[in-house]
PDB file of C-alpha atoms in Angstrom:
ATOM      1  CA  MET T 884       4.421  13.946  -7.673  1.00  0.00           C
ATOM      2  CA  SER T 885       1.094  13.275  -9.371  1.00  0.00           C
ATOM      3  CA  GLU T 886      -2.002  12.002  -7.610  1.00  0.00           C
ATOM      4  CA  PRO T 887      -2.978   8.353  -8.088  1.00  0.00           C
ATOM      5  CA  THR T 888      -5.240   8.075 -11.088  1.00  0.00           C
ATOM      6  CA  ALA T 889      -7.240   4.986 -10.184  1.00  0.00           C
ATOM      7  CA  SER T 890      -8.541   3.228  -7.121  1.00  0.00           C
ATOM      8  CA  VAL T 891      -8.259  -0.547  -7.158  1.00  0.00           C
ATOM      9  CA  GLU T 892      -9.820  -3.113  -4.821  1.00  0.00           C
ATOM     10  CA  VAL T 893      -7.544  -5.838  -3.507  1.00  0.00           C
ATOM     11  CA  LYS T 894      -9.453  -9.123  -3.370  1.00  0.00           C
ATOM     12  CA  GLU T 895      -7.292 -12.235  -2.914  1.00  0.00           C
ATOM     13  CA  ASP T 896      -4.189 -11.116  -4.817  1.00  0.00           C
ATOM     14  CA  LEU T 897      -3.034  -8.045  -6.706  1.00  0.00           C
ATOM     15  CA  SER T 898       0.238  -8.695  -8.497  1.00  0.00           C
ATOM     16  CA  ASP T 899      -0.726  -7.893 -12.113  1.00  0.00           C
ATOM     17  CA  CYS T 900      -1.329  -4.325 -13.264  1.00  0.00           C
ATOM     18  CA  PRO T 901      -5.052  -3.785 -14.019  1.00  0.00           C
ATOM     19  CA  ARG T 902      -4.095  -1.276 -16.729  1.00  0.00           C
ATOM     20  CA  CYS T 903      -1.337  -2.973 -18.767  1.00  0.00           C
ATOM     21  CA  GLY T 904      -1.414  -6.554 -17.433  1.00  0.00           C
ATOM     22  CA  GLY T 905       2.243  -6.418 -16.365  1.00  0.00           C
ATOM     23  CA  GLY T 906       2.850  -9.192 -13.836  1.00  0.00           C
ATOM     24  CA  ARG T 907       6.009  -8.026 -12.086  1.00  0.00           C
ATOM     25  CA  GLY T 908       4.312  -6.737  -8.942  1.00  0.00           C
ATOM     26  CA  PHE T 909       4.374  -3.069  -7.915  1.00  0.00           C
ATOM     27  CA  HIS T 910       6.579  -0.421  -6.382  1.00  0.00           C
ATOM     28  CA  VAL T 911       4.979   0.994  -3.220  1.00  0.00           C
ATOM     29  CA  SER T 912       4.874   4.572  -1.991  1.00  0.00           C
ATOM     30  CA  PHE T 913       3.066   6.267   0.863  1.00  0.00           C
ATOM     31  CA  ARG T 914       1.498   9.705   1.191  1.00  0.00           C
ATOM     32  CA  ARG T 915       0.559  11.221   4.536  1.00  0.00           C
ATOM     33  CA  ARG T 916      -2.992  12.580   4.712  1.00  0.00           C
ATOM     34  CA  GLY T 917      -3.631  13.932   8.192  1.00  0.00           C
ATOM     35  CA  GLY T 918      -3.637  10.955  10.562  1.00  0.00           C
ATOM     36  CA  SER T 919      -3.602   8.392   7.750  1.00  0.00           C
ATOM     37  CA  LEU T 920      -1.159   7.048   5.199  1.00  0.00           C
ATOM     38  CA  ALA T 921      -2.379   6.559   1.644  1.00  0.00           C
ATOM     39  CA  VAL T 922      -0.835   3.451   0.093  1.00  0.00           C
ATOM     40  CA  ILE T 923       0.043   3.939  -3.584  1.00  0.00           C
ATOM     41  CA  LEU T 924       1.074   1.180  -5.995  1.00  0.00           C
ATOM     42  CA  VAL T 925       3.156   2.092  -9.051  1.00  0.00           C
ATOM     43  CA  CYS T 926       3.377  -0.343 -11.972  1.00  0.00           C
ATOM     44  CA  PRO T 927       7.037  -0.808 -12.986  1.00  0.00           C
ATOM     45  CA  SER T 928       5.960  -1.592 -16.567  1.00  0.00           C
ATOM     46  CA  CYS T 929       3.650   1.315 -17.448  1.00  0.00           C
ATOM     47  CA  GLY T 930       4.131   3.677 -14.479  1.00  0.00           C
ATOM     48  CA  HIS T 931       0.392   3.886 -13.765  1.00  0.00           C
ATOM     49  CA  ARG T 932      -0.418   4.742 -10.143  1.00  0.00           C
ATOM     50  CA  PHE T 933      -3.161   3.120  -8.090  1.00  0.00           C
ATOM     51  CA  THR T 934      -4.428   3.818  -4.602  1.00  0.00           C
ATOM     52  CA  VAL T 935      -5.509   0.852  -2.507  1.00  0.00           C
ATOM     53  CA  GLY T 936      -6.789   2.673   0.572  1.00  0.00           C
ATOM     54  CA  GLU T 937      -5.552   4.403   3.688  1.00  0.00           C
ATOM     55  CA  TRP T 938      -4.301   3.211   7.053  1.00  0.00           C
ATOM     56  CA  THR T 939      -4.677   5.179  10.266  1.00  0.00           C
ATOM     57  CA  ILE T 940      -1.421   6.016  12.028  1.00  0.00           C
ATOM     58  CA  PRO T 941      -1.683   4.968  15.691  1.00  0.00           C
ATOM     59  CA  ALA T 942      -1.331   7.832  18.159  1.00  0.00           C
ATOM     60  CA  GLY T 943       0.715   7.737  21.335  1.00  0.00           C
ATOM     61  CA  GLU T 944       3.397   5.319  22.412  1.00  0.00           C
ATOM     62  CA  PRO T 945       4.257   2.153  20.501  1.00  0.00           C
ATOM     63  CA  ARG T 946       2.693  -0.959  21.954  1.00  0.00           C
ATOM     64  CA  PRO T 947       4.905  -3.027  24.279  1.00  0.00           C
ATOM     65  CA  PHE T 948       6.728  -6.132  23.069  1.00  0.00           C
ATOM     66  CA  ASP T 949       4.379  -9.125  23.042  1.00  0.00           C
ATOM     67  CA  PRO T 950       6.200 -12.478  22.696  1.00  0.00           C
ATOM     68  CA  ALA T 951       3.053 -14.155  21.355  1.00  0.00           C
ATOM     69  CA  ILE T 952       3.016 -11.736  18.418  1.00  0.00           C
ATOM     70  CA  ASP T 953       6.586 -10.484  18.029  1.00  0.00           C
ATOM     71  CA  ALA T 954       8.673 -13.628  18.567  1.00  0.00           C
ATOM     72  CA  GLY T 955       8.018 -15.014  15.086  1.00  0.00           C
ATOM     73  CA  PRO T 956       7.707 -18.673  14.105  1.00  0.00           C
TER      74      PRO T 956
END
């Protein structure tokens, strides 16, 4: 698998490919990097790969159920 070739900043919305202009959204993949997950967007039109940042994976036990957050609308 190739490395993402471009970093893109997500402002209000990112649904069109910055490279080809395709507006069908993106496929999403993840790559583990130590304690983080890199989020990678892949354009279904041109196949170009973008990275949008990394998220830290929480350590330890999952948080307990919180009805105020987890119950939904």
